[in-house]
Tab-separated table of C-alpha atoms in Angstrom:
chain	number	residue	atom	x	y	z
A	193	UNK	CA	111.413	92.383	51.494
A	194	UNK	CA	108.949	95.140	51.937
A	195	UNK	CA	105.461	93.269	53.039
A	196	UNK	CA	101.991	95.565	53.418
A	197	UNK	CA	99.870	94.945	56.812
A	198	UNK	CA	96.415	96.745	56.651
A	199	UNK	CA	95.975	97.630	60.263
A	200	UNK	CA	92.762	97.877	61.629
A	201	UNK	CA	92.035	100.997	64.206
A	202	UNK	CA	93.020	104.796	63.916
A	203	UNK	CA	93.757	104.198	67.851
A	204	UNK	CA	96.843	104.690	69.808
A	205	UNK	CA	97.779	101.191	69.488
A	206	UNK	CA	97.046	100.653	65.989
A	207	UNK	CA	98.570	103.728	65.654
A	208	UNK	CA	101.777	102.621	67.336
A	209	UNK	CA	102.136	99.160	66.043
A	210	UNK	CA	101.319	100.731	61.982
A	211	UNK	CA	104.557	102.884	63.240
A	212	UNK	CA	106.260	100.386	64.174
A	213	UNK	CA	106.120	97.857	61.127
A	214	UNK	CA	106.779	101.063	58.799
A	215	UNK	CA	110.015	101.461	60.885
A	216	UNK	CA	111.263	97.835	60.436
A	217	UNK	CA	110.636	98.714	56.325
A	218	UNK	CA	107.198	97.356	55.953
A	219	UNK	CA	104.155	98.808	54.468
A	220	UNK	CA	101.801	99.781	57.071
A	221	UNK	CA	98.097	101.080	56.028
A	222	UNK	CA	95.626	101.687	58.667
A	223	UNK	CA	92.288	101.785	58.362
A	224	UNK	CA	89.887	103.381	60.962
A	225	UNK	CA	86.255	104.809	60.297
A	226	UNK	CA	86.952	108.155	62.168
A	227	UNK	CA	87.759	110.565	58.918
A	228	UNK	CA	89.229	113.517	61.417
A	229	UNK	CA	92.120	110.774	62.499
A	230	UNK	CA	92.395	109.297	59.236
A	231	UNK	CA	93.118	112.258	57.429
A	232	UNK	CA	95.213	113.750	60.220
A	233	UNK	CA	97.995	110.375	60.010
A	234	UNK	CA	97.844	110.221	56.202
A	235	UNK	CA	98.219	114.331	55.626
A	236	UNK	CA	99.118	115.695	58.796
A	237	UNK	CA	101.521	112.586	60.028
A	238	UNK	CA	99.617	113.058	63.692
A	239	UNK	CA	96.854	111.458	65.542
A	240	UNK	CA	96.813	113.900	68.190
A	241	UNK	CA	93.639	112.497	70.093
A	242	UNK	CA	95.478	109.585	70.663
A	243	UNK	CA	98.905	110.691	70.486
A	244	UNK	CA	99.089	114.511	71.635
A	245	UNK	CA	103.105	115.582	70.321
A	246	UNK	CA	104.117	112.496	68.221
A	247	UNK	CA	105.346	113.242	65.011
A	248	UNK	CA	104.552	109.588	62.770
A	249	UNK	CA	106.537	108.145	60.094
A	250	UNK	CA	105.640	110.091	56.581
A	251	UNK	CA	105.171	106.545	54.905
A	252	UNK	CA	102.736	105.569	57.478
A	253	UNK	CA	99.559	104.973	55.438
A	254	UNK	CA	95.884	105.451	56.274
A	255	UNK	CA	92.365	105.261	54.979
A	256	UNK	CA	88.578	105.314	56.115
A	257	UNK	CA	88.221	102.651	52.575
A	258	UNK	CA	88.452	99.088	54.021
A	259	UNK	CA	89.300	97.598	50.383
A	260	UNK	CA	92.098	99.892	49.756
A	261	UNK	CA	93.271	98.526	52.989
A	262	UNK	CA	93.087	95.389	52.428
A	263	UNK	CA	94.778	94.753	48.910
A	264	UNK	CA	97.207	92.716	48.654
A	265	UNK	CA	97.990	93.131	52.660
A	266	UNK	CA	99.846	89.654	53.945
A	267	UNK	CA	98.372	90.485	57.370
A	268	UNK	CA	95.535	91.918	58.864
A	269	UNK	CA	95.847	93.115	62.118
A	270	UNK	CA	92.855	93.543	64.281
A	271	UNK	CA	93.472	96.339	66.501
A	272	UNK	CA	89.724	97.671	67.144
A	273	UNK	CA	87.937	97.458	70.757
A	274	UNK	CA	86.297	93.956	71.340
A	275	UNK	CA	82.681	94.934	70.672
A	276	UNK	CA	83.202	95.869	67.253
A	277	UNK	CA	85.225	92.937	66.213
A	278	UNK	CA	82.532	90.567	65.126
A	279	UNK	CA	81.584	93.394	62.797
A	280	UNK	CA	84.686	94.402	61.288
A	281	UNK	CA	85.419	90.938	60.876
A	282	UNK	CA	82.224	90.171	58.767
A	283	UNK	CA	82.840	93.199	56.024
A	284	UNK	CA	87.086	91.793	56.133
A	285	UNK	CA	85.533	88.010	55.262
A	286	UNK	CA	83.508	89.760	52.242
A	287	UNK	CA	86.371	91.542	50.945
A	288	UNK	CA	88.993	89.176	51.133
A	289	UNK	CA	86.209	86.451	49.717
A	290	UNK	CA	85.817	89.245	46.554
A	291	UNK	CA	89.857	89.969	46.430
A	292	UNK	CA	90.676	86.432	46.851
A	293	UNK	CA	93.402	86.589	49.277
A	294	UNK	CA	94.541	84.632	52.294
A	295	UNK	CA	96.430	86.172	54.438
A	296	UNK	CA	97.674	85.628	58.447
A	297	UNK	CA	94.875	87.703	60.394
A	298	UNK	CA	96.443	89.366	63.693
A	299	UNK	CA	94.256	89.887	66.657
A	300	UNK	CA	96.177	92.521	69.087
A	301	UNK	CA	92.705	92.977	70.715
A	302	UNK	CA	92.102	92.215	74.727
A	303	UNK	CA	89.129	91.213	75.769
A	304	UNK	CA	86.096	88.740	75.312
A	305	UNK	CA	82.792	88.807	73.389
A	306	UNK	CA	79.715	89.976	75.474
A	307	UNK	CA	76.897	88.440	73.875
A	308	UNK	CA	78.848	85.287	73.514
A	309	UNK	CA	81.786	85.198	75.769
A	310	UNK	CA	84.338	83.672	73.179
A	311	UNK	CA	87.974	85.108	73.158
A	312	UNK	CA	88.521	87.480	70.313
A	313	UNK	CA	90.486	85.256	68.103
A	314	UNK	CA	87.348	82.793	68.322
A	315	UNK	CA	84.986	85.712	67.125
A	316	UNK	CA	87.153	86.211	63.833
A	317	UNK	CA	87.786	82.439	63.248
A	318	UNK	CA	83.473	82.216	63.609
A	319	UNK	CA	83.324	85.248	60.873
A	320	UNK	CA	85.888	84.885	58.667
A	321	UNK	CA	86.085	81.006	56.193
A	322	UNK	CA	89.383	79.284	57.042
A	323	UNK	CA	90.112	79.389	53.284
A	324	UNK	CA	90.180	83.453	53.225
A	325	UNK	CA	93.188	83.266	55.531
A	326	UNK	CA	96.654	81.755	56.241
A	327	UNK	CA	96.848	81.569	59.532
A	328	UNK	CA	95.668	83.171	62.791
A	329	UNK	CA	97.882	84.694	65.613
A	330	UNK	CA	97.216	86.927	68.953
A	331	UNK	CA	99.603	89.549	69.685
A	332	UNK	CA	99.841	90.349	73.400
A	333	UNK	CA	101.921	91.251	76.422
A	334	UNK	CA	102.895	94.378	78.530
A	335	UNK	CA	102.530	97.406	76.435
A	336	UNK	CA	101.793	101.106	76.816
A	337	UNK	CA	101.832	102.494	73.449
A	338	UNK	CA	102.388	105.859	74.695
A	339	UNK	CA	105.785	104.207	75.459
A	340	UNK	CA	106.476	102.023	72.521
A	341	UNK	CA	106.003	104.888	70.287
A	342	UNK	CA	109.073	106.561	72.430
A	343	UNK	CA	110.925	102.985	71.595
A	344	UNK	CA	111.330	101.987	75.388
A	345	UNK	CA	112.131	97.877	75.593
A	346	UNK	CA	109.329	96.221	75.162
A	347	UNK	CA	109.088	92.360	74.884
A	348	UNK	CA	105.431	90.604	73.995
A	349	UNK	CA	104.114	87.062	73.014
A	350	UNK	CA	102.609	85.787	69.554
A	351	UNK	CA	100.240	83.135	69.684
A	352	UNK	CA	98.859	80.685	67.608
A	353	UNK	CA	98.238	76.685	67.309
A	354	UNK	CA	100.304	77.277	64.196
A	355	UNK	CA	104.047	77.810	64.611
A	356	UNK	CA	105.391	79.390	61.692
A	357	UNK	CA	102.890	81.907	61.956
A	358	UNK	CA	103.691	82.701	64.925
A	359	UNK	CA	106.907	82.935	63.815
A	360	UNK	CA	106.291	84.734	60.895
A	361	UNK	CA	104.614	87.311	62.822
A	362	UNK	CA	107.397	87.485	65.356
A	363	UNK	CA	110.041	88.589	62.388
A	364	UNK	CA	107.915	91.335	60.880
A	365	UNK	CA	107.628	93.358	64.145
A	366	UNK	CA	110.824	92.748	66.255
A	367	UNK	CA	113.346	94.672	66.363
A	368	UNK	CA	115.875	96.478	68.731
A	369	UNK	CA	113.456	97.650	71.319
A	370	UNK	CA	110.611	95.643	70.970
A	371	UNK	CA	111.119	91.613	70.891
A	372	UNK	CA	108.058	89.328	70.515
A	373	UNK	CA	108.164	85.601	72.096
A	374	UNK	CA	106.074	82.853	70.589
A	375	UNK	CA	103.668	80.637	72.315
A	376	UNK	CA	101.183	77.496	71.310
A	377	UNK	CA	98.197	78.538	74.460
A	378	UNK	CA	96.311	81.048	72.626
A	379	UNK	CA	93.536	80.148	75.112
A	380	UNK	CA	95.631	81.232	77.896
A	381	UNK	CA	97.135	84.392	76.405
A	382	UNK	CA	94.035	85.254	75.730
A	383	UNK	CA	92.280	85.159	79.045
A	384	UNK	CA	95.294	86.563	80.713
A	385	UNK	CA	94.865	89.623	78.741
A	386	UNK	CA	91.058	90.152	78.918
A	387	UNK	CA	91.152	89.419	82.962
A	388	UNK	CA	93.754	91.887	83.728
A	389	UNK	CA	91.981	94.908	82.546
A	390	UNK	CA	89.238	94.002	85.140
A	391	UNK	CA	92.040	93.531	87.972
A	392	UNK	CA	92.980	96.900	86.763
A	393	UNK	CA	90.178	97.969	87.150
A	394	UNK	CA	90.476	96.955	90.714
A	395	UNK	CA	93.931	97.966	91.438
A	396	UNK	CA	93.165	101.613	90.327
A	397	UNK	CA	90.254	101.646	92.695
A	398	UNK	CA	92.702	100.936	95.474
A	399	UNK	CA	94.466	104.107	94.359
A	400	UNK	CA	91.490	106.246	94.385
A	401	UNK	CA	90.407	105.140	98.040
A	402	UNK	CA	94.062	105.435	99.214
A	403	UNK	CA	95.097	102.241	100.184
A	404	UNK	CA	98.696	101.395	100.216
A	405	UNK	CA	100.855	99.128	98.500
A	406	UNK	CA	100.319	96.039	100.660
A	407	UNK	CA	96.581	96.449	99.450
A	408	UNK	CA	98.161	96.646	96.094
A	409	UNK	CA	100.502	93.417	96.236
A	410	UNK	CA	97.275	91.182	97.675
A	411	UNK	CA	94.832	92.512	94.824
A	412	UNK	CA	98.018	91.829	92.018
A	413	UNK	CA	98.807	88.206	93.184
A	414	UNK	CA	95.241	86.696	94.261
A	415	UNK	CA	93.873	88.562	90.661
A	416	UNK	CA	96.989	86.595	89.092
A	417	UNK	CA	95.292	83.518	90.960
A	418	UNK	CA	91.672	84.030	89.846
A	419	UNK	CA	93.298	84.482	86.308
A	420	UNK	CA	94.999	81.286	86.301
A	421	UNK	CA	92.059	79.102	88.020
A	422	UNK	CA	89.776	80.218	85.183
A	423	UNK	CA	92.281	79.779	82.153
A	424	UNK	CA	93.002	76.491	83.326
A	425	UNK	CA	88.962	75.483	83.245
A	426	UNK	CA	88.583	76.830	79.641
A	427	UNK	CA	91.793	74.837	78.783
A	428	UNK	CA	94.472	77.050	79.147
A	429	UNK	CA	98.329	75.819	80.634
A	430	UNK	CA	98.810	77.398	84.147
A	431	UNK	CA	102.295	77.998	83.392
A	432	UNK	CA	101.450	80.926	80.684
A	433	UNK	CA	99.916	83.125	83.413
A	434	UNK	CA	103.505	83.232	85.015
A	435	UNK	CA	104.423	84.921	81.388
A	436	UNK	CA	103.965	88.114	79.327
A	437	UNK	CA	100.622	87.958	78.553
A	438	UNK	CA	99.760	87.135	82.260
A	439	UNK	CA	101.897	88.141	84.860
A	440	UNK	CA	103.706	90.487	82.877
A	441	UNK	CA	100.780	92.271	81.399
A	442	UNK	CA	98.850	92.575	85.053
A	443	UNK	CA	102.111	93.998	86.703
A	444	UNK	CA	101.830	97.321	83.466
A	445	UNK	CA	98.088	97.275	84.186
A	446	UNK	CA	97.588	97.627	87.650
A	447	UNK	CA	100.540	99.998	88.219
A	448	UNK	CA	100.598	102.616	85.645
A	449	UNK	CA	98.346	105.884	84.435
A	450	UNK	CA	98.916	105.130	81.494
A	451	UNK	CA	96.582	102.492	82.141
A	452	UNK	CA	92.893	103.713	81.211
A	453	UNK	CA	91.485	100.321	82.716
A	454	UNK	CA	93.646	101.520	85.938
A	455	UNK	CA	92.389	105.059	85.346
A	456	UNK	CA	89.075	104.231	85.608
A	457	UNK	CA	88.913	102.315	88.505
A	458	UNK	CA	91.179	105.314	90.262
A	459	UNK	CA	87.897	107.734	89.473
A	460	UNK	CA	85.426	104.774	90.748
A	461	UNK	CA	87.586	104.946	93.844
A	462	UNK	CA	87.425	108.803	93.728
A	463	UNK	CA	83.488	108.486	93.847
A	464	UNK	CA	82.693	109.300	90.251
A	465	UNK	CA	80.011	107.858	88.454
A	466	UNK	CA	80.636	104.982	86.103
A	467	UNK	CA	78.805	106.544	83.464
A	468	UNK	CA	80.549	110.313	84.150
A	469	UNK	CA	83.748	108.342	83.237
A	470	UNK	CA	82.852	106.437	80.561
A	471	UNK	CA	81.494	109.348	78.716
A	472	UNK	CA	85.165	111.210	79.466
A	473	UNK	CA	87.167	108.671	79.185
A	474	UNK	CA	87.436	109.187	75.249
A	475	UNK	CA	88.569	105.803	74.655
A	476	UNK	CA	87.068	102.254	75.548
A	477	UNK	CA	87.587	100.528	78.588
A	478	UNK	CA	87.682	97.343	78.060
A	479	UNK	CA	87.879	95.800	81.616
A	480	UNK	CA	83.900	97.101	82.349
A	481	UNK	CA	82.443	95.322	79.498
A	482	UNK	CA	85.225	91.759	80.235
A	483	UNK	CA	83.641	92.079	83.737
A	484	UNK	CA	80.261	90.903	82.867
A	485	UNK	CA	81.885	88.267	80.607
A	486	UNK	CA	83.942	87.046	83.648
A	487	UNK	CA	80.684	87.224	85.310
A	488	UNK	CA	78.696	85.092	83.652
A	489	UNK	CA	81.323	82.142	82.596
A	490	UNK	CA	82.413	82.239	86.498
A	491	UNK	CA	78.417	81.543	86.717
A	492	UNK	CA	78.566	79.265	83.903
A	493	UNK	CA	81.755	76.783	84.751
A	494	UNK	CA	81.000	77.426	88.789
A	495	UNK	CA	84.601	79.083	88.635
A	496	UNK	CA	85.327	80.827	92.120
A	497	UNK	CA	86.521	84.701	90.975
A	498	UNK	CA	85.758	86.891	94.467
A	499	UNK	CA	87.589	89.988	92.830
A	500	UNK	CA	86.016	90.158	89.502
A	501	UNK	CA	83.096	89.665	91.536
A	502	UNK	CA	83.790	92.141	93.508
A	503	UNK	CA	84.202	94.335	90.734
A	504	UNK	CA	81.171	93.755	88.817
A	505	UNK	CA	78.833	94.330	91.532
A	506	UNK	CA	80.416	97.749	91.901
A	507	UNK	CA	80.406	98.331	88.278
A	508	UNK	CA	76.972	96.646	87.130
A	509	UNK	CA	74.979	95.968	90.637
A	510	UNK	CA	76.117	99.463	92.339
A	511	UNK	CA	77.403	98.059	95.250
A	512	UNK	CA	79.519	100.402	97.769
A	513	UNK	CA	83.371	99.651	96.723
A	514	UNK	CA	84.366	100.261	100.804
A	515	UNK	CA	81.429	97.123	101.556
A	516	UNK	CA	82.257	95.275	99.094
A	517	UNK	CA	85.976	95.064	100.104
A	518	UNK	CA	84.953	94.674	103.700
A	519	UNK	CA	82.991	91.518	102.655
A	520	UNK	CA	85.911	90.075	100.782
A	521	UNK	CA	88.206	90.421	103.704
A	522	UNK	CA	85.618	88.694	106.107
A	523	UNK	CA	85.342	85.382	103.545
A	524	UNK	CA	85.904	82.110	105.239
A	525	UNK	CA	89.895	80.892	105.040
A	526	UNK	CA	91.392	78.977	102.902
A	527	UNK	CA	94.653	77.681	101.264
A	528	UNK	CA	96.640	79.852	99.406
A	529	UNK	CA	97.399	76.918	96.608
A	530	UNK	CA	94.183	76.260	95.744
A	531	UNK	CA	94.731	77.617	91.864
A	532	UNK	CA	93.374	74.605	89.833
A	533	UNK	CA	89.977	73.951	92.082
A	534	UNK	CA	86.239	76.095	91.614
A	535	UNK	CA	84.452	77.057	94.007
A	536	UNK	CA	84.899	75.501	98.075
């Protein structure tokens, strides 16, 4: 049975995922504000900002009018950078109050909330009445979409304190390359994928200053350790960092280009100028704005996270990335199984 998603964001991963769902037989329909990417996937079957020598699906939908993308859509899927989701969220609430529909709302968006460090899934159930939709889910887990579009294996989570929406959710987008695994910790999916983009961030700095894998492994495992100790105090299970959305999703993260997080932190390492690569970038980064979230809740819950530390006072305080990692190295010693405690 052919079921319409309205996906939210002309980018390359709303992009990818509206493919995707058209290819299992579905009706995709993205919306995206951006009327030069919008008209280039509905005429054009392109997004070439995003997605330079991808031919798309003909019956891959799109639209700049939020209404048309919404009607009669049995999902909504969220796939818009973190800062714009309270937004979005408020003019989907007053359309599906006006259309009367319910249906499962999708967030496939990683990070958290600036102004009010809540997890993305928390900003749209704030925004949006329960009774406008049927369920809520987080979509999340290793993915490049630059290689999902290609159909390489891909295998992700679904989320949600609801199980057959999860499941539901699960059957519309698997399929022989990409496989979707459910899970009940939506707190713990979700803070796995916000806090790796800042690790990224961190791991691509190592790049740019030329350190060598050992660097590499140390910044991967004690980020996967700062990860867990602060999705367990916000009520996350420990084991879920050990998964897709944790381990899984740091190890695509911190090791690949295709990685803008990653990419940025290479050009921090390379001496450039946070706000040079920001501005060329062409896309957001989400780990620079999740590091001042991380920031303050470490503050906030006395949750000890040296790295993200670290890498906000590079990215917000200036500090010298070469002193900063000298000061890390010289901290006092301690256990290595110390995940579940705050600060010594």
């Amino acid at each position: 049975m052919t079921t319409k998603i309205a996906v939210l964001g002309s980018g390359s991963w709303g992009t990818v995922l509206g493919e995707l769902l058209v290819k299992n037989g579905h009706e995709a329909v993205i919306w995206g504000r951006s009327e030069r990417e919008i008209q280039q996937i509905q005429s054009e079957h392109q997004n070439t900002h995003y997605l330079p020598g991808i031919k798309l699906n003909p019956n891959l939908k799109a639209t700049t009018d939020l209404e048309s993308a919404l009607q009669g859509a049995a999902a909504v899927l969220f796939v818009i950078p973190t800062k714009a989701i309270r937004h979005v969220a408020q003019q989907v609430a007053q359309v599906l109050h006006k259309q009367q529909q319910s249906p499962i709302l999708i967030s496939a968006t990683k990070g958290l909330e600036q102004t009010t460090n809540e997890r993305v899934s928390e900003v749209i159930a704030s925004v949006i009445p329960r009774a406008n939709y049927a369920g809520l889910v987080v979509l999340s887990g290793p993915s490049h979409a630059e290689e999902v579009v290609r159909e390489d294996i891909t295998t992700l989570t679904v989320a949600s304190t609801d199980a057959a929406s999860a499941q539901w959710v699960q059957s519309i987008f698997m399929n022989h390359y990409f496989r979707l695994y459910t899970n009940a910790d939506v707190v713990g999916v979700e803070i796995g994928a916000a806090l790796k983009n800042v690790i990224a961030i961190g791991a691509g700095a190592l790049v740019g200053l030329d350190y060598g894998d050992n660097a590499k492994a140390a910044l991967m495992t004690r980020g996967l350790a700062e990860m867990t100790r602060m999705g367990v105090a916000l009520g996350a299970q420990p084991l879920t960092f050990s998964g897709l959305s944790g381990l899984g999703d740091l190890i695509v993260t911190c090791t690949s280009p295709h990685s803008r997080n990653w990419r940025a932190g290479r050009s921090l390492g390379q001496g450039q100028s946070l706000e040079h690569i920001l501005t060329t970038m062409g896309m957001a980064v989400e780990g620079v704005y999740t590091a001042k979230t991380v920031h303050d809740l470490s503050i906030a819950r006395n949750i000890d996270m040296p790295i993200s530390e670290a890498i906000y006072q590079v990215l917000y305080a200036h500090q010298n990335i070469q002193s900063v990692i000298a000061q890390m190295m010289q901290r006092h010693a301690k256990s290595e199984n110390e995940l579940m405690r705050t600060r010594n």
